[in-house]
mmCIF file of C-alpha atoms and ligand atoms in Angstrom:
data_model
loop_
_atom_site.group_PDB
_atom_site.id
_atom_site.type_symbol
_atom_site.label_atom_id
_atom_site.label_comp_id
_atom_site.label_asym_id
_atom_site.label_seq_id
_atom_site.Cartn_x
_atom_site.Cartn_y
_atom_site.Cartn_z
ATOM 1 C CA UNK A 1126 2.018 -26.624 15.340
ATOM 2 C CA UNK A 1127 4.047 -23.698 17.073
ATOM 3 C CA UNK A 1128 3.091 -20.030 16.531
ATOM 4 C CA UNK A 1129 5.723 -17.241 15.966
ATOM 5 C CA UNK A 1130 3.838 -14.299 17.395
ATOM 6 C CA UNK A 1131 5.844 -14.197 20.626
ATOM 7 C CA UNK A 1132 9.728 -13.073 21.196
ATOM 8 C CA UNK A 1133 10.763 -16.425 22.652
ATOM 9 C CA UNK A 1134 9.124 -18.248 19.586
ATOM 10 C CA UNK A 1135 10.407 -16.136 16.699
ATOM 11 C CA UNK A 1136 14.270 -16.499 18.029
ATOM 12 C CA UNK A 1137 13.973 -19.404 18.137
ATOM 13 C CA UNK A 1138 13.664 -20.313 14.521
ATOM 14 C CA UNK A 1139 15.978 -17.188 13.408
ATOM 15 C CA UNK A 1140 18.442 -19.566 15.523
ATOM 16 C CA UNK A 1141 17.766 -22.423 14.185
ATOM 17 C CA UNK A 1142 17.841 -20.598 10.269
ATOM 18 C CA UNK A 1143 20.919 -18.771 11.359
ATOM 19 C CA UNK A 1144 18.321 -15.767 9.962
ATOM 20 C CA UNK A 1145 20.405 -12.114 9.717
ATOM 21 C CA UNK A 1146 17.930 -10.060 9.011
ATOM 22 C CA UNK A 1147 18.497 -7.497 6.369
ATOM 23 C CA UNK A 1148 17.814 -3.775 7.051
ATOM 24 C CA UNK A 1149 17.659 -3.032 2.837
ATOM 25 C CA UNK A 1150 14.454 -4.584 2.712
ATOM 26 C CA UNK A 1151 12.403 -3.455 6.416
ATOM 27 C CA UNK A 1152 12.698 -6.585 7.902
ATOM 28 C CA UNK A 1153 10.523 -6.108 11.371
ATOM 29 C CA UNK A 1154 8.697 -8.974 12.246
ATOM 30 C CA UNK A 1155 5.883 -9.066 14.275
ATOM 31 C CA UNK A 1156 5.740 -10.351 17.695
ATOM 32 C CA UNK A 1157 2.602 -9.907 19.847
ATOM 33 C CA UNK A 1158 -0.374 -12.263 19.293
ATOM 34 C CA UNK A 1159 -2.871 -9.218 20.051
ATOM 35 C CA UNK A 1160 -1.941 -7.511 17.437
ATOM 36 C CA UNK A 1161 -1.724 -9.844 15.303
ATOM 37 C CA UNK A 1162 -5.585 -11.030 15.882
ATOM 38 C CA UNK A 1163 -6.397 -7.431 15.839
ATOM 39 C CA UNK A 1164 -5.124 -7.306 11.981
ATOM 40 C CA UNK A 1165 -6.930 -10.097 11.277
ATOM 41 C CA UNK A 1166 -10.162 -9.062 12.903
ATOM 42 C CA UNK A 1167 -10.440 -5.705 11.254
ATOM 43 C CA UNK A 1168 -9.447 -7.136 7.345
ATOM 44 C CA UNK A 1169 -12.517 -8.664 7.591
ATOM 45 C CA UNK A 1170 -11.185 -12.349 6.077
ATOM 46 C CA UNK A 1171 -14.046 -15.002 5.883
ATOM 47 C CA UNK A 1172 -13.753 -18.537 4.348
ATOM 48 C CA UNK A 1173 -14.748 -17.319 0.763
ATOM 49 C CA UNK A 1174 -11.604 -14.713 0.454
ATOM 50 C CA UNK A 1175 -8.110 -15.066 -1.330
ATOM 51 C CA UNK A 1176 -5.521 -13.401 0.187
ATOM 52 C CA UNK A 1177 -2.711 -11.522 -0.815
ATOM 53 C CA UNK A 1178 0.283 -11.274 1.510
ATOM 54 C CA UNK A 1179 3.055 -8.933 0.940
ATOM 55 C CA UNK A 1180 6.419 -9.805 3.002
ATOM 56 C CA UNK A 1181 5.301 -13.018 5.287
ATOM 57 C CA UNK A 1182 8.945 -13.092 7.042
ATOM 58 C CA UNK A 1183 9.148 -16.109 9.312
ATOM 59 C CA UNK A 1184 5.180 -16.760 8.398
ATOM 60 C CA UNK A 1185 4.038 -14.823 11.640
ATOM 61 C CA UNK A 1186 0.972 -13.559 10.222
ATOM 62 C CA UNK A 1187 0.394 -15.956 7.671
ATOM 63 C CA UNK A 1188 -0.383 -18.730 9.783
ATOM 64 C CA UNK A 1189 -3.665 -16.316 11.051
ATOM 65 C CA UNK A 1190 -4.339 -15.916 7.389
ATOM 66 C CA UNK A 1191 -4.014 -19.714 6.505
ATOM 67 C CA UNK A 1192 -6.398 -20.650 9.294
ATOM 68 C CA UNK A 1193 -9.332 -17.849 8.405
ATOM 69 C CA UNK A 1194 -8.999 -17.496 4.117
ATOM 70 C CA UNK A 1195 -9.576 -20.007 1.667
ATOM 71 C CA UNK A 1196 -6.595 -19.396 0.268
ATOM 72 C CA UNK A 1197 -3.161 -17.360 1.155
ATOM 73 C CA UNK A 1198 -0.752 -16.444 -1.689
ATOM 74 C CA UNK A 1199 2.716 -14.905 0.089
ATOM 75 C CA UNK A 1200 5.150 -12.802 -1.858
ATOM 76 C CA UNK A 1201 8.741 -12.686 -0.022
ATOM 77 C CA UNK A 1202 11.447 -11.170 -1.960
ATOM 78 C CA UNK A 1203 14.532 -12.563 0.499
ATOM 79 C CA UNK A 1204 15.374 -16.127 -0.180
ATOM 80 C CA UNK A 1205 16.901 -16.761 2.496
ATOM 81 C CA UNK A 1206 13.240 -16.853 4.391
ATOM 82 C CA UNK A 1207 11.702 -19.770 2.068
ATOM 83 C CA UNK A 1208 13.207 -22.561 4.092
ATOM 84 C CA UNK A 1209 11.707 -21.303 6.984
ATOM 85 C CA UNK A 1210 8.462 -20.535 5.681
ATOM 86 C CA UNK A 1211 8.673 -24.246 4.427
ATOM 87 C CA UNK A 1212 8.975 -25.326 7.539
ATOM 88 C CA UNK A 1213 6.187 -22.697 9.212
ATOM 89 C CA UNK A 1214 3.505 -23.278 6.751
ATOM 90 C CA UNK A 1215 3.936 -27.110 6.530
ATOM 91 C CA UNK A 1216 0.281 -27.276 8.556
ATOM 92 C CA UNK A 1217 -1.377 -25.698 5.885
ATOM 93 C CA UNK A 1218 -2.071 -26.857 2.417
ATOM 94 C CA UNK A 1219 -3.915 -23.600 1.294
ATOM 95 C CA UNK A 1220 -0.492 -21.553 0.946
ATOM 96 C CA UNK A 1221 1.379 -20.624 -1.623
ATOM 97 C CA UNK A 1222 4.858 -18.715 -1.429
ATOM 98 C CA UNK A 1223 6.430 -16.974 -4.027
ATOM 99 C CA UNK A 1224 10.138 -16.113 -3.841
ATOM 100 C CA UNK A 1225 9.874 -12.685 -5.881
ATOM 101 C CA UNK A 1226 9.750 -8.612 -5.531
ATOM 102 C CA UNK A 1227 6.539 -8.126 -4.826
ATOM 103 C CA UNK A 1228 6.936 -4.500 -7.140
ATOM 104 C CA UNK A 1229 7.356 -7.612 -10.209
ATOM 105 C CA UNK A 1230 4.974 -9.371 -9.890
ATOM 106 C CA UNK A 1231 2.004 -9.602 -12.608
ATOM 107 C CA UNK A 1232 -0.739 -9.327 -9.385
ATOM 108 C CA UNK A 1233 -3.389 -8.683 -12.181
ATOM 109 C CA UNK A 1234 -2.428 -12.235 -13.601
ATOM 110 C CA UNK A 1235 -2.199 -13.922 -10.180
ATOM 111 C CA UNK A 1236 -5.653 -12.552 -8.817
ATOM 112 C CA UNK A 1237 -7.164 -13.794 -12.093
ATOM 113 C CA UNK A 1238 -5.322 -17.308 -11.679
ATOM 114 C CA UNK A 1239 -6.320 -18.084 -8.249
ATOM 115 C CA UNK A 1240 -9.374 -15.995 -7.590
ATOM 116 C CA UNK A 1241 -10.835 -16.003 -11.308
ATOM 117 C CA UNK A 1242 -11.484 -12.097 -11.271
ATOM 118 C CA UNK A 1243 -12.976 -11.742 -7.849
ATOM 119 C CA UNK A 1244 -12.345 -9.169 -5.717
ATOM 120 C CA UNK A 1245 -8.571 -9.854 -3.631
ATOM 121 C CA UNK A 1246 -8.489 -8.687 0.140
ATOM 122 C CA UNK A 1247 -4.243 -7.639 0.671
ATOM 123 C CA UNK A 1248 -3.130 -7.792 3.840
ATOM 124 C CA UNK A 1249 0.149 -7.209 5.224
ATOM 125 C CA UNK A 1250 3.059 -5.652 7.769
ATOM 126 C CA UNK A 1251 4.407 -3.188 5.071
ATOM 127 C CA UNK A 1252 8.358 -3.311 4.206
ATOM 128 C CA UNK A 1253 8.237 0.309 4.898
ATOM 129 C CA UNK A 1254 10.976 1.870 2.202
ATOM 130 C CA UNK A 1255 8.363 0.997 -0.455
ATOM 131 C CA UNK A 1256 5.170 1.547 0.824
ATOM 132 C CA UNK A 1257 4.168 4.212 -1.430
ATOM 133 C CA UNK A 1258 5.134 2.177 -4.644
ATOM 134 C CA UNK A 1259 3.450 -1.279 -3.544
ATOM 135 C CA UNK A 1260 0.242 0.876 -2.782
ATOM 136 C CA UNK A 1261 0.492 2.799 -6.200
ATOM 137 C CA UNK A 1262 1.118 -0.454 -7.852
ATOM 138 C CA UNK A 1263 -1.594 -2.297 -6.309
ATOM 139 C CA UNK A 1264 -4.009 0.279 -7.123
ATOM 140 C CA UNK A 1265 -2.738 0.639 -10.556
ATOM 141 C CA UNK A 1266 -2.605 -2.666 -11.758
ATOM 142 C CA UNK A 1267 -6.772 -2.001 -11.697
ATOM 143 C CA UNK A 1268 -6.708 -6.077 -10.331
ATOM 144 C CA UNK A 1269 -9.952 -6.701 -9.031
ATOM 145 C CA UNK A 1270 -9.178 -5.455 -4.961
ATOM 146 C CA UNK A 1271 -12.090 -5.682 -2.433
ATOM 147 C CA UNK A 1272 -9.527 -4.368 0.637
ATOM 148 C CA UNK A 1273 -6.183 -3.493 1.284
ATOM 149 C CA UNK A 1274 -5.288 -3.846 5.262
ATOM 150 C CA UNK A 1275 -1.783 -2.851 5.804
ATOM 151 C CA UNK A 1276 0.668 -2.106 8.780
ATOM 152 C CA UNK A 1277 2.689 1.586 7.756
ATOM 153 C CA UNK A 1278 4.586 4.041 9.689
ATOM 154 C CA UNK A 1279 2.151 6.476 11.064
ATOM 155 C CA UNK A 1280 3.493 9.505 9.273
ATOM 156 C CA UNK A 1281 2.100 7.640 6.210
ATOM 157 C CA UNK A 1282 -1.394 6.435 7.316
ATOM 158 C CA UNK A 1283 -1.440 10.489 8.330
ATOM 159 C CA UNK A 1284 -0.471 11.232 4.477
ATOM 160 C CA UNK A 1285 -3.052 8.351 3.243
ATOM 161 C CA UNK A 1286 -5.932 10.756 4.768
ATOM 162 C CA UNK A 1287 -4.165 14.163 4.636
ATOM 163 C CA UNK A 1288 -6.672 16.910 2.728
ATOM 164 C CA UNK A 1289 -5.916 19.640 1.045
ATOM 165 C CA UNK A 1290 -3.444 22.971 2.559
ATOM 166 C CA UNK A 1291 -2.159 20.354 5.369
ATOM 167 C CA UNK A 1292 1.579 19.309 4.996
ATOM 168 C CA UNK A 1293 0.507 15.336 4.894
ATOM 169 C CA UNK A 1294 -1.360 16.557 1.715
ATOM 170 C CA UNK A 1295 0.504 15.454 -1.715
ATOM 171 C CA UNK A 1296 -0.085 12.467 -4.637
ATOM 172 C CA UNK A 1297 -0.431 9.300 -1.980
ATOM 173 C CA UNK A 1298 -2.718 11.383 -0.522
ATOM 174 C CA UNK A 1299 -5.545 11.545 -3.763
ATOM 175 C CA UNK A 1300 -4.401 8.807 -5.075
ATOM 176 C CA UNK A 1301 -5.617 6.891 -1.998
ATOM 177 C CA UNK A 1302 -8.627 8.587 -1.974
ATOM 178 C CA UNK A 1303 -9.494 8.445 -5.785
ATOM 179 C CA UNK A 1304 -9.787 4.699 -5.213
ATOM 180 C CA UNK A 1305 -10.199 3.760 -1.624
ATOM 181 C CA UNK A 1306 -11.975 4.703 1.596
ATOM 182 C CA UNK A 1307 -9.151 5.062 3.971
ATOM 183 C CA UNK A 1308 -9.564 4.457 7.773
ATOM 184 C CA UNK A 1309 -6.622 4.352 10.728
ATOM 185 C CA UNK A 1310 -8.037 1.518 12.905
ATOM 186 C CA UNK A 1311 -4.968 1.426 15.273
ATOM 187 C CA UNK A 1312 -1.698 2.363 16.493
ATOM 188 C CA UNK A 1313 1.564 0.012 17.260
ATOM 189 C CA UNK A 1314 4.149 0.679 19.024
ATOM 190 C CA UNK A 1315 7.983 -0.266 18.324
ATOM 191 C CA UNK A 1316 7.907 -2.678 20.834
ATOM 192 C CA UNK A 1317 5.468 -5.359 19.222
ATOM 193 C CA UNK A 1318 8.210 -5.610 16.780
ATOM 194 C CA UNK A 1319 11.256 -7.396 16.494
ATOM 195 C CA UNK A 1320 13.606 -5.768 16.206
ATOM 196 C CA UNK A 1321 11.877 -2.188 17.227
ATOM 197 C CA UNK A 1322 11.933 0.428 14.483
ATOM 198 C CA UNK A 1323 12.630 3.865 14.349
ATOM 199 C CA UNK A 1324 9.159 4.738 13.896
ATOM 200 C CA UNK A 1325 5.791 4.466 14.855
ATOM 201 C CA UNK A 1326 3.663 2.341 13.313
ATOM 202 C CA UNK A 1327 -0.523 1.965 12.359
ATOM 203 C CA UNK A 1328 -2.867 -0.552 10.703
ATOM 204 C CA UNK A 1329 -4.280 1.174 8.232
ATOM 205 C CA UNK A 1330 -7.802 -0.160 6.012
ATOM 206 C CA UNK A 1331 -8.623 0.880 2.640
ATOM 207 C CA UNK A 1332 -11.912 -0.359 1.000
ATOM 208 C CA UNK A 1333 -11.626 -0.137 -2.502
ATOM 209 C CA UNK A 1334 -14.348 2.331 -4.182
ATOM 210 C CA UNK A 1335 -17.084 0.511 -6.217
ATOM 211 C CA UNK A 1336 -16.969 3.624 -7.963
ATOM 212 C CA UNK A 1337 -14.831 6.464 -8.029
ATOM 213 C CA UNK A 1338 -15.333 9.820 -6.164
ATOM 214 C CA UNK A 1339 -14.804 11.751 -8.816
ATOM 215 C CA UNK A 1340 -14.893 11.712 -12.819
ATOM 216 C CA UNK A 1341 -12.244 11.966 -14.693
ATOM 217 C CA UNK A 1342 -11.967 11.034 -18.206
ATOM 218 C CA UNK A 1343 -8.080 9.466 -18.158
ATOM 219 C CA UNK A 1344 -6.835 8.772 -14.559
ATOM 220 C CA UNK A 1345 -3.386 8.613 -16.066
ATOM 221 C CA UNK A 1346 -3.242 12.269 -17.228
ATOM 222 C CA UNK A 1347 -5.043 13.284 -13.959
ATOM 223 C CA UNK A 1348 -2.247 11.449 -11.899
ATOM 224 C CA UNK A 1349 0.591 12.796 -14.015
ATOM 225 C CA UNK A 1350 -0.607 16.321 -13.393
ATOM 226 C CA UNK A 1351 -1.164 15.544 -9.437
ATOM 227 C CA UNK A 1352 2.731 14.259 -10.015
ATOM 228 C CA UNK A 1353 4.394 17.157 -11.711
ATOM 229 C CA UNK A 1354 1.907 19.355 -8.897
ATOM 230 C CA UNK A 1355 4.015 17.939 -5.822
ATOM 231 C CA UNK A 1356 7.183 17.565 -7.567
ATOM 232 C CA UNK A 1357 7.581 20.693 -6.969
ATOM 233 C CA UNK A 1358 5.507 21.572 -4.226
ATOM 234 C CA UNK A 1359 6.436 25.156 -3.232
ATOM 235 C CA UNK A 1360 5.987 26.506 -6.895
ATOM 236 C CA UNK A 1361 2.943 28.124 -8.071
ATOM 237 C CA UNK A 1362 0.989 25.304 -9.976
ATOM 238 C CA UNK A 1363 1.404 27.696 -13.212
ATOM 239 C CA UNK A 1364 5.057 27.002 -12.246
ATOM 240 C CA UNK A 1365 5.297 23.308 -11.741
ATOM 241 C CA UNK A 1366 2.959 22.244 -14.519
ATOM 242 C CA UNK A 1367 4.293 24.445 -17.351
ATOM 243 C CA UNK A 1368 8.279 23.705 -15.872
ATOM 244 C CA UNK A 1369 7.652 19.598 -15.704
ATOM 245 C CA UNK A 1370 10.244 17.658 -18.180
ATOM 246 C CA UNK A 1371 7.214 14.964 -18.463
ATOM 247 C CA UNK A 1372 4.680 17.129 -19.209
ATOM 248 C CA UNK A 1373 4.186 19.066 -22.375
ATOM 249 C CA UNK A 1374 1.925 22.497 -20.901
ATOM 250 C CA UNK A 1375 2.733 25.991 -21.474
ATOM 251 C CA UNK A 1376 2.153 28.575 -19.130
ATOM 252 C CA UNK A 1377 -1.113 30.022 -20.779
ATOM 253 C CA UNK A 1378 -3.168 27.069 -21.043
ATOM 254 C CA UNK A 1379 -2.719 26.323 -17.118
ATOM 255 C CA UNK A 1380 -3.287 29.734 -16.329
ATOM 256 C CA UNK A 1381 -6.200 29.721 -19.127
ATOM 257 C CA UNK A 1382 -7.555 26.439 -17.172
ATOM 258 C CA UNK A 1383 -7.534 27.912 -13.520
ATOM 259 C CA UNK A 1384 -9.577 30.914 -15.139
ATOM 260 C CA UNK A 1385 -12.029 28.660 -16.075
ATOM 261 C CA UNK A 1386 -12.270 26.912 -12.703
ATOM 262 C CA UNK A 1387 -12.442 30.148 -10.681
ATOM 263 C CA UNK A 1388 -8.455 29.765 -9.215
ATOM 264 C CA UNK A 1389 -6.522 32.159 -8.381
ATOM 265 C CA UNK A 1390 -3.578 32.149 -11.064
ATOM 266 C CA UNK A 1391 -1.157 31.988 -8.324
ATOM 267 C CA UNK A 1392 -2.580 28.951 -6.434
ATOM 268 C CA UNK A 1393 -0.353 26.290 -5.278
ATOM 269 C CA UNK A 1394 -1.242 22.400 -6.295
ATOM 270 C CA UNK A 1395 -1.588 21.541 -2.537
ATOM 271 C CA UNK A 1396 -4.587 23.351 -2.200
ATOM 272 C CA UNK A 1397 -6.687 22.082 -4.967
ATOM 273 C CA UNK A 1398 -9.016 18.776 -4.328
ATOM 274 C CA UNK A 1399 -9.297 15.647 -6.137
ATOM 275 C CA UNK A 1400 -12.423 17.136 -7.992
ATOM 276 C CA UNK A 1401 -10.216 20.114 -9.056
ATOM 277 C CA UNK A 1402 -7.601 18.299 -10.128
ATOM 278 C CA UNK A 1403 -9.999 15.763 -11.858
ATOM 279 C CA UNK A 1404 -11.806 18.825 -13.955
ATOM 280 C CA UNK A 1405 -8.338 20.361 -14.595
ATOM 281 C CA UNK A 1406 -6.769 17.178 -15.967
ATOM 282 C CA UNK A 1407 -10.187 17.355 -18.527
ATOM 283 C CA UNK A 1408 -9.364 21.086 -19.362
ATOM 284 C CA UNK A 1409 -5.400 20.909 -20.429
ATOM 285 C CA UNK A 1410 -4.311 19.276 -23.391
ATOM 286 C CA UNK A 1411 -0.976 17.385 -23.293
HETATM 287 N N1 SAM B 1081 4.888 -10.317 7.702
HETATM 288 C C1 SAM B 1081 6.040 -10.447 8.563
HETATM 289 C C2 SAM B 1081 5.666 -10.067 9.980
HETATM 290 O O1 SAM B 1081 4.685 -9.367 10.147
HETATM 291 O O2 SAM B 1081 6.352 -10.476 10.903
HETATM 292 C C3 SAM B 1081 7.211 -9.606 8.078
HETATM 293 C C4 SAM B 1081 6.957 -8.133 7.847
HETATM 294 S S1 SAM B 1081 8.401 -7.192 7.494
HETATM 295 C C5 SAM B 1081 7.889 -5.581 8.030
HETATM 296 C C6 SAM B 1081 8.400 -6.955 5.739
HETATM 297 C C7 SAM B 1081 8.663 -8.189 4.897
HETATM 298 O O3 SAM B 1081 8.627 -7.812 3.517
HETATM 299 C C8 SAM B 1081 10.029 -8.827 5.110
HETATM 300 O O4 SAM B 1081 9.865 -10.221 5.229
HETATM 301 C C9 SAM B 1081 10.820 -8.480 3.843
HETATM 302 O O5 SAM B 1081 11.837 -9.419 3.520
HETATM 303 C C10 SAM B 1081 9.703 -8.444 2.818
HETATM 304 N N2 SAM B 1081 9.998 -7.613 1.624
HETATM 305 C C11 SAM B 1081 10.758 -6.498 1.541
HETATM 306 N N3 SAM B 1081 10.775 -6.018 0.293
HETATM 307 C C12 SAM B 1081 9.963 -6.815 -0.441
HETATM 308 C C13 SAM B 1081 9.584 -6.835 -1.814
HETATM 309 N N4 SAM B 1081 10.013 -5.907 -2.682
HETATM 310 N N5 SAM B 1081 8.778 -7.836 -2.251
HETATM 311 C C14 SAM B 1081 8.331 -8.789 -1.382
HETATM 312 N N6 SAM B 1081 8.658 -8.821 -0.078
HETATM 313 C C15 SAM B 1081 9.463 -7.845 0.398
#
């Protein structure tokens, strides 16, 4: 059985495929064995675990996945990959590819179809021009997630742990750390990567909160109020709550709320925490 994770190995079967790969949906596939055992060392995968795999490409790091999970399920959204993958995965009869966009997909369903409600590790190189929604998504769906080990560009593992009055700081930010533990464990470089990106890259791991750091009595309302907060982030957040189309506020009840919490009625939403936003989201009505 041949393994991709190496230059020579991975042209090979573009090559063979006649593979073009497609900027539109952050096609860099991975190419350097020690990172790749790095990835799978820190996600932590044992025997027992289903895994969720966002992107496999050419089936790079899903091979390392087939060989330490019980099971692999693969979401690739460019079918011009499946044939290859066919032929990559053939070794392994614990994989299962799905030709779909991984932001479609009913992930609640699938964890509950092939891991019967137990918690899901994710693993995966990131498609990087939709980070932030597969994250959101993955979080939101509220499917039962032990882990989510993911390769990002660095500026967004920096925005993953960014705290409040920093620039990083905005809605990935707390929404991150509402569920998850977040923790950088390394750095890549562009040249473990074919081909390079633009950017730097970083394996970030989140560990999915038994529970919650804070209270909050309707995470929805909370994360539409951290929303219209950073839509606008240079307002007052008097300003950007009471001027958001999708909320319904007016002026006095923010400024009535912020009383209440001891804020300064000119405070900007990128310097309140997760608590504060938590115990204003339970003080406005909308
Ligand atoms: N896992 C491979 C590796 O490490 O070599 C490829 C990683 S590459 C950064 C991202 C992969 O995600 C590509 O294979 C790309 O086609 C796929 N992809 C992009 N958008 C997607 C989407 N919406 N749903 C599922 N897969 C997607």
């Amino acid at each position: 059985m041949a393994y991709l994770g190496n230059p020579a190995k991975t042209a090979e079967y573009l090559k063979k495929y006649q593979f073009h790969f497609q900027k539109r949906y952050g096609q860099n596939f991975l190419i350097d064995t020690h990172i790749l055992e790095k990835i799978i060392q820190v996600s932590a995968i044992t025997k027992d675990d289903f895994v969720l795999e966002i992107g496999p490409g050419i089936g790079t790091m899903t091979q390392y996945l087939a060989e330490s999970a019980r099971e692999v399920t693969a979401v690739e959204i460019d079918k011009s990959l499946i044939p290859i993958l066919h032929e990559t995965l053939s070794a392994y009869d614990n994989v299962t590819v799905i030709n779909e966009d991984i932001l479609k997909v009913d992930i609640r369903a699938l964890a509950e179809n092939k891991n019967h409600g137990r918690p899901v590790k994710v693993v995966a190189n990131l498609p990087y021009y939709i980070t932030t929604p597969i994250i959101m998504g993955l979080f939101e769906s509220h499917m039962p997630l032990e882990s989510i080990t993911v390769m990002v560009q660095k500026e967004v593992a920096d925005r993953m742990k960014a705290g409040p009055g920093t620039k990083d700081y905005g809605a990935l930010s707390l929404a991150v750390q509402y569920y998850a533990s977040a923790e950088i464990m390394f750095m890549v470089s562009p040249g473990c990567f074919m081909p390079r990106p633009g950017v730097g890259s970083a394996v970030i791991r989140l560990m999915r909160y038994r529970q919650n750091p804070v209270f909050v009595s309707d995470e929805r309302r909370m994360f539409a109020l951290i929303k219209a907060a950073f839509g606008q982030r240079r307002k007052t957040l008097v300003n950007s709550l009471s001027n958001a189309a999708m909320l319904s506020v007016s002026r006095k009840e923010v400024t009535e709320a912020l009383e209440e919490m001891n804020l300064r009625p000119d405070i900007r939403g990128e310097a309140l925490t997760l608590e504060q936003f938590a115990r204003l989201s339970m003080l406005i009505s909308f």
